[in-house]
C-alpha cells in the first residue's frame, strides 16, 4: 500500500506540471489558454468520477480495491495514447533536432507557419546554452523575476485556503444536514462549472483578468464565511451562508486561481530554464499545500473560524494586488514574445 501510494504520488507530482508544459508548447497561441483549461476540467471530471465510484465503499466489502483498479484505466489509456501524439517542437529544437522540430510544427500549425515558428524559436534561444542551467541561476540574475512570479502565484493559490476547503468541506455541509456524498458532489459541480466557464473565457478575456476576478471573488466568499461564523447571523441563516460562501469560493477559484497558474507558468518561463524552474515553483506549491492541510484543523481550533477565514481572505486580497502589479498578459502572444517581454536582455 505504501509503495503504491509512493508511486501514485510521484505520478501526481510529475503529471500536472508536464501536462501543462506539453499543452503550452504544442498549442497555437490563439487557443493555448482554452487547451490549457482542459487540464483543470479533466481534473474536475476525475474527482467527480472518483466520488461516484467510491459511493458503494461503505456497503460492499473490498470495494476500495475496485476503485484502485478503475483508476488504472485512464492511466493506461494516457500512456498508450501519448505514443500517437506529437513531440514538443520546443524540446526537439532545444536538443538540436531542428528537422524533427519542423516536422512536428507542420503537424501542429500547418506548413504555412513552420518557418515563422522556427525563426521565433531560434531568436529566443540565441545565446543560451542547452543544458547548462543550474538551480542557483533561478534564484538571482535575469531569471529570478519569472521564477519569483511563478512561485508567488502558486503560494497565494494555496494560502487562499482552497485545499482546506476541499479537505474539510464535508464537515461544513454536515452541520447543514447535507450528507457527505452529496456535499462532495456539490463542491465538484461548482468546481467543474467554473472550469468550463474559464475555458470559454481564457482566450477572450485573458489570464490576468481571470486571475483578478477569481481572487477578488474568493475574498468576497471568505467574507461570507467570516460573517457566517460571527454573531451577526445566527441559526439556519448562518449555516446556509457558510455553505453558500464555500460553494462560491470553489466556483471563483475554478474560474482563474485554479487553472491559470499552471498555464501561465508554462508560458512565462523561458525554454532554457522551463523544466527546472517549474520544479522549483511546484515545490513551493506542494510544500504550502502540505502545511495548509496539516495545520488547518489545529489553527481552526486555536484561532476560530473568523480569524482563520479572515487570514485566507487577506492572502487572496494580497494576490489581487500581486497579479495587478506583476503579471503580464500572455493572451495571443507566442512563447518567444512573452520571453522577450519578461527577461532583461543580456
Coordinates of C-alpha atoms in Angstrom, one line a residue:
X1 CA 0.0 0.0 0.0
X2 CA 2.8 2.4 0.9
X3 CA 4.7 1.6 -2.2
X4 CA 1.6 2.1 -4.3
X5 CA 1.0 5.5 -2.7
X6 CA 4.6 6.5 -3.3
X7 CA 4.3 5.6 -7.0
X8 CA 0.9 7.4 -7.3
X9 CA 2.3 10.4 -5.5
X10 CA 5.3 10.5 -7.8
X11 CA 3.0 10.4 -10.8
X12 CA 0.8 13.2 -9.4
X13 CA 3.9 15.3 -8.8
X14 CA 5.1 14.8 -12.4
X15 CA 1.8 14.6 -14.3
X16 CA 0.2 18.0 -13.9
X17 CA 3.4 20.0 -14.5
X18 CA 4.4 18.0 -17.6
X19 CA 0.8 18.2 -18.9
X20 CA 0.7 22.0 -18.6
X21 CA 4.2 22.3 -20.2
X22 CA 3.3 19.9 -23.1
X23 CA -0.1 21.6 -23.9
X24 CA 1.6 25.0 -23.8
X25 CA 4.4 24.0 -26.2
X26 CA 2.2 22.3 -28.8
X27 CA -0.8 24.6 -28.8
X28 CA -1.1 27.6 -31.2
X29 CA -1.0 30.9 -29.3
X30 CA -4.6 32.0 -30.1
X31 CA -6.2 28.9 -28.4
X32 CA -3.4 28.0 -25.9
X33 CA -5.5 29.2 -23.0
X34 CA -8.5 27.1 -24.0
X35 CA -6.5 24.0 -24.4
X36 CA -4.7 24.6 -21.1
X37 CA -8.1 24.8 -19.4
X38 CA -8.9 21.3 -20.4
X39 CA -6.4 20.1 -17.8
X40 CA -8.4 21.7 -15.0
X41 CA -11.7 20.3 -16.5
X42 CA -10.2 16.8 -16.7
X43 CA -9.1 17.1 -13.0
X44 CA -12.6 18.1 -12.0
X45 CA -14.1 15.2 -14.0
X46 CA -11.6 12.8 -12.4
X47 CA -12.5 14.0 -8.9
X48 CA -16.3 13.7 -9.6
X49 CA -15.8 10.2 -11.1
X50 CA -13.9 9.1 -8.1
X51 CA -16.6 10.3 -5.8
X52 CA -19.3 8.4 -7.7
X53 CA -17.2 5.2 -8.0
X54 CA -16.5 5.4 -4.2
X55 CA -20.1 5.6 -3.1
X56 CA -20.6 1.8 -2.7
X57 CA -17.5 1.5 -0.5
X58 CA -19.5 1.6 2.8
X59 CA -21.8 -1.2 1.7
X60 CA -19.6 -3.5 -0.3
X61 CA -16.6 -5.1 1.4
X62 CA -13.4 -4.7 -0.6
X63 CA -14.9 -2.1 -3.0
X64 CA -11.8 0.0 -2.4
X65 CA -9.8 -2.5 -4.5
X66 CA -12.2 -1.9 -7.4
X67 CA -11.6 1.9 -7.0
X68 CA -7.9 1.3 -7.5
X69 CA -8.4 -1.0 -10.5
X70 CA -10.7 1.6 -12.1
X71 CA -8.1 4.4 -11.6
X72 CA -5.6 2.3 -13.6
X73 CA -7.7 2.5 -16.7
X74 CA -7.2 6.2 -17.6
X75 CA -3.6 6.0 -16.7
X76 CA -3.1 3.1 -19.2
X77 CA -5.1 4.9 -21.9
X78 CA -2.9 8.0 -21.4
X79 CA 0.3 6.0 -21.6
X80 CA -0.8 4.3 -24.8
X81 CA -2.4 7.3 -26.5
X82 CA 0.7 9.5 -26.0
X83 CA 2.6 7.3 -28.4
X84 CA 0.4 8.8 -31.2
X85 CA 0.8 12.4 -30.0
X86 CA 3.4 14.9 -31.4
X87 CA 6.6 15.6 -29.6
X88 CA 7.2 19.1 -28.3
X89 CA 8.9 21.1 -31.1
X90 CA 10.4 23.3 -28.4
X91 CA 12.1 20.3 -26.7
X92 CA 13.3 19.0 -30.1
X93 CA 14.7 22.3 -31.0
X94 CA 16.5 22.6 -27.6
X95 CA 18.1 19.2 -28.3
X96 CA 19.3 20.3 -31.7
X97 CA 16.9 18.2 -33.7
X98 CA 15.7 21.0 -35.9
X99 CA 14.4 18.9 -38.8
X100 CA 12.2 16.9 -36.3
X101 CA 11.0 20.2 -34.8
X102 CA 10.0 21.5 -38.2
X103 CA 8.1 18.2 -38.9
X104 CA 6.2 18.5 -35.6
X105 CA 5.4 22.2 -36.1
X106 CA 4.0 21.2 -39.5
X107 CA 1.6 18.7 -37.9
X108 CA 0.5 21.2 -35.2
X109 CA 0.4 24.5 -37.1
X110 CA 0.3 23.6 -40.7
X111 CA 3.1 24.1 -43.3
X112 CA 2.5 27.9 -43.8
X113 CA 3.5 28.7 -40.2
X114 CA 6.6 26.4 -39.8
X115 CA 9.3 28.9 -40.9
X116 CA 7.9 31.7 -38.7
X117 CA 7.7 29.4 -35.7
X118 CA 11.2 28.1 -36.2
X119 CA 12.5 31.7 -36.6
X120 CA 11.0 32.7 -33.3
X121 CA 12.5 29.6 -31.6
X122 CA 15.9 30.5 -32.9
X123 CA 15.6 34.1 -31.8
X124 CA 14.6 33.2 -28.2
X125 CA 17.3 30.5 -27.9
X126 CA 20.1 32.7 -29.3
X127 CA 23.0 32.9 -26.8
X128 CA 21.5 30.4 -24.4
X129 CA 23.2 27.1 -23.6
X130 CA 21.0 24.0 -23.9
X131 CA 21.7 22.1 -20.7
X132 CA 24.0 24.4 -18.7
X133 CA 21.3 25.9 -16.4
X134 CA 21.9 25.4 -12.7
X135 CA 19.3 25.7 -9.9
X136 CA 21.3 28.6 -8.4
X137 CA 20.7 30.6 -11.6
X138 CA 17.0 30.6 -10.9
X139 CA 17.5 32.5 -7.6
X140 CA 19.3 35.5 -8.9
X141 CA 20.1 37.4 -12.1
X142 CA 17.9 37.7 -15.1
X143 CA 15.8 34.6 -14.4
X144 CA 14.8 35.5 -10.9
X145 CA 11.8 37.6 -11.8
X146 CA 9.9 34.9 -13.7
X147 CA 10.7 32.2 -11.1
X148 CA 9.5 34.6 -8.3
X149 CA 6.3 35.3 -10.2
X150 CA 5.5 31.6 -10.6
X151 CA 6.4 30.7 -7.1
X152 CA 4.5 33.6 -5.5
X153 CA 1.4 32.9 -7.7
X154 CA 1.4 29.2 -6.5
X155 CA 2.0 30.3 -2.9
X156 CA -1.1 32.6 -3.0
X157 CA -3.1 29.9 -4.7
X158 CA -2.5 27.6 -1.7
X159 CA -2.6 30.3 1.0
X160 CA -6.0 31.3 -0.1
X161 CA -7.2 28.1 1.7
X162 CA -8.6 26.2 -1.2
X163 CA -7.3 22.8 -0.2
X164 CA -8.6 23.4 3.4
X165 CA -12.0 23.9 1.8
X166 CA -11.7 20.8 -0.3
X167 CA -10.4 18.7 2.5
X168 CA -12.9 19.7 5.1
X169 CA -16.0 20.9 3.2
X170 CA -18.0 17.8 4.2
X171 CA -17.8 19.0 7.8
X172 CA -19.4 22.3 7.0
X173 CA -22.1 20.6 4.9
X174 CA -22.7 18.0 7.6
X175 CA -23.6 20.9 10.0
X176 CA -26.3 21.9 7.5
X177 CA -27.7 18.4 7.4
X178 CA -26.3 17.6 3.9
X179 CA -24.9 14.1 3.5
X180 CA -21.1 13.9 2.9
X181 CA -21.5 12.2 -0.5
X182 CA -23.9 14.9 -1.7
X183 CA -21.7 17.6 -0.3
X184 CA -18.7 16.4 -2.2
X185 CA -20.8 16.2 -5.4
X186 CA -21.9 19.9 -4.9
X187 CA -18.3 21.0 -4.5
X188 CA -17.4 19.0 -7.6
X189 CA -20.2 20.5 -9.7
X190 CA -19.2 24.1 -8.6
X191 CA -15.5 23.3 -9.5
X192 CA -16.4 21.9 -12.9
X193 CA -18.9 24.7 -13.7
X194 CA -16.2 27.3 -13.0
X195 CA -13.6 25.4 -15.0
X196 CA -15.9 25.3 -18.1
X197 CA -16.5 29.0 -17.9
X198 CA -12.8 29.6 -17.5
X199 CA -12.1 27.5 -20.6
X200 CA -14.6 29.7 -22.7
X201 CA -13.2 33.0 -21.4
X202 CA -9.4 32.2 -21.2
X203 CA -8.6 33.3 -24.7
X204 CA -11.2 36.0 -24.8
X205 CA -10.6 38.0 -21.5
X206 CA -7.1 36.8 -20.9
X207 CA -5.2 35.2 -18.0
X208 CA -4.8 38.4 -15.9
X209 CA -8.4 39.4 -15.9
X210 CA -9.5 35.9 -14.8
X211 CA -7.0 35.9 -12.0
X212 CA -8.1 39.3 -10.8
X213 CA -11.8 38.3 -10.9
X214 CA -11.1 34.9 -9.3
X215 CA -9.1 36.1 -6.3
X216 CA -11.5 39.1 -5.8
X217 CA -14.4 36.7 -5.7
X218 CA -12.6 34.5 -3.3
X219 CA -12.2 37.5 -1.0
X220 CA -15.9 38.0 -1.1
X221 CA -16.6 34.3 -0.5
X222 CA -14.3 34.2 2.5
X223 CA -16.0 37.3 3.8
X224 CA -19.3 35.4 3.7
X225 CA -17.7 32.7 5.7
X226 CA -16.5 35.2 8.3
X227 CA -19.9 36.7 8.6
X228 CA -21.5 33.2 9.0
X229 CA -19.0 32.5 11.8
X230 CA -19.9 35.7 13.6
X231 CA -22.8 36.6 15.8
X232 CA -24.3 38.8 13.2
X233 CA -26.2 35.9 11.6
X234 CA -27.5 33.1 13.7
X235 CA -29.3 29.8 13.3
X236 CA -30.1 28.4 9.9
X237 CA -29.1 31.6 8.2
X238 CA -25.5 31.2 9.4
X239 CA -25.4 27.6 8.1
X240 CA -26.8 28.5 4.7
X241 CA -24.5 31.5 4.4
X242 CA -21.5 29.3 5.3
X243 CA -22.5 26.6 2.7
X244 CA -23.1 29.3 0.1
X245 CA -19.8 31.0 0.8
X246 CA -18.0 27.7 0.5
X247 CA -19.6 26.9 -2.9
X248 CA -18.9 30.5 -4.1
X249 CA -15.3 30.2 -3.0
X250 CA -14.8 26.9 -5.0
X251 CA -16.6 28.4 -8.0
X252 CA -14.5 31.6 -8.0
X253 CA -11.3 29.5 -7.5
X254 CA -12.0 27.4 -10.6
X255 CA -12.6 30.5 -12.7
X256 CA -9.0 31.6 -12.5
X257 CA -6.8 30.8 -9.5
X258 CA -7.2 27.1 -10.2
X259 CA -6.5 26.7 -14.0
X260 CA -4.4 29.8 -14.8
X261 CA -1.2 29.4 -12.7
X262 CA -0.2 26.1 -14.3
X263 CA -0.8 27.5 -17.8
X264 CA 0.8 30.9 -17.1
X265 CA 3.8 29.3 -15.5
X266 CA 4.5 27.3 -18.7
X267 CA 4.0 30.4 -20.8
X268 CA 6.3 32.8 -18.9
X269 CA 9.2 30.5 -18.2
X270 CA 11.9 30.6 -20.9
X271 CA 12.7 27.4 -22.6
X272 CA 16.2 27.1 -21.3
X273 CA 15.1 27.1 -17.6
X274 CA 11.5 25.9 -18.0
X275 CA 11.8 22.3 -16.6
X276 CA 13.9 23.2 -13.6
X277 CA 12.0 26.4 -12.9
X278 CA 8.7 24.5 -12.9
X279 CA 10.2 22.1 -10.5
X280 CA 11.1 24.9 -8.1
X281 CA 7.6 26.6 -8.4
X282 CA 5.7 23.3 -7.9
X283 CA 7.8 22.5 -4.9
X284 CA 6.6 25.7 -3.4
X285 CA 3.0 24.7 -4.3
X286 CA 3.2 21.2 -2.7
X287 CA 5.1 22.3 0.4
X288 CA 2.5 25.0 1.2
X289 CA -0.3 22.6 0.2
X290 CA 1.1 20.1 2.8
X291 CA 1.3 22.6 5.6
X292 CA -2.1 24.1 5.0
X293 CA -3.7 20.7 5.1
X294 CA -1.7 19.7 8.2
X295 CA -2.3 22.8 10.2
X296 CA -5.8 23.8 9.2
X297 CA -7.8 22.0 11.9
X298 CA -5.3 22.9 14.6
X299 CA -5.5 26.6 13.6
X300 CA -9.3 26.4 13.3
X301 CA -9.5 25.2 17.0
X302 CA -6.9 27.7 18.3
X303 CA -7.9 30.8 16.3
X304 CA -11.5 30.2 15.5
X305 CA -13.2 30.3 12.1
X306 CA -13.5 34.1 11.9
X307 CA -9.8 34.8 12.3
X308 CA -8.7 31.9 10.1
X309 CA -11.0 32.8 7.3
X310 CA -10.0 36.4 7.6
X311 CA -6.4 35.3 7.1
X312 CA -7.3 33.4 4.0
X313 CA -9.3 36.4 2.7
X314 CA -6.2 38.6 3.3
X315 CA -4.0 36.3 1.3
X316 CA -6.5 36.4 -1.6
X317 CA -6.5 40.2 -1.4
X318 CA -2.7 40.3 -1.5
X319 CA -2.9 38.0 -4.5
X320 CA -5.1 40.6 -6.3
X321 CA -2.5 43.3 -5.7
X322 CA 0.3 41.0 -6.8
X323 CA -1.5 40.0 -10.0
X324 CA -2.3 43.6 -10.9
X325 CA 1.3 44.7 -10.4
X326 CA 3.4 41.7 -11.6
X327 CA 1.5 39.5 -14.0
X328 CA 2.0 40.1 -17.8
X329 CA -1.0 39.3 -20.0
X330 CA 0.0 36.4 -22.3
X331 CA -3.2 36.1 -24.3
X332 CA -2.5 35.6 -28.0
X333 CA 1.3 36.0 -27.7
X334 CA 3.8 33.4 -28.7
X335 CA 6.1 31.9 -26.1
X336 CA 9.0 33.7 -27.7
X337 CA 7.3 37.1 -27.5
X338 CA 6.5 36.5 -23.8
X339 CA 10.1 35.6 -23.1
X340 CA 11.4 38.7 -24.7
X341 CA 9.0 40.9 -22.8
X342 CA 9.8 39.4 -19.4
X343 CA 13.5 38.8 -19.5
X344 CA 16.0 41.7 -19.4
X345 CA 18.4 41.5 -22.4
X346 CA 21.9 40.3 -21.6

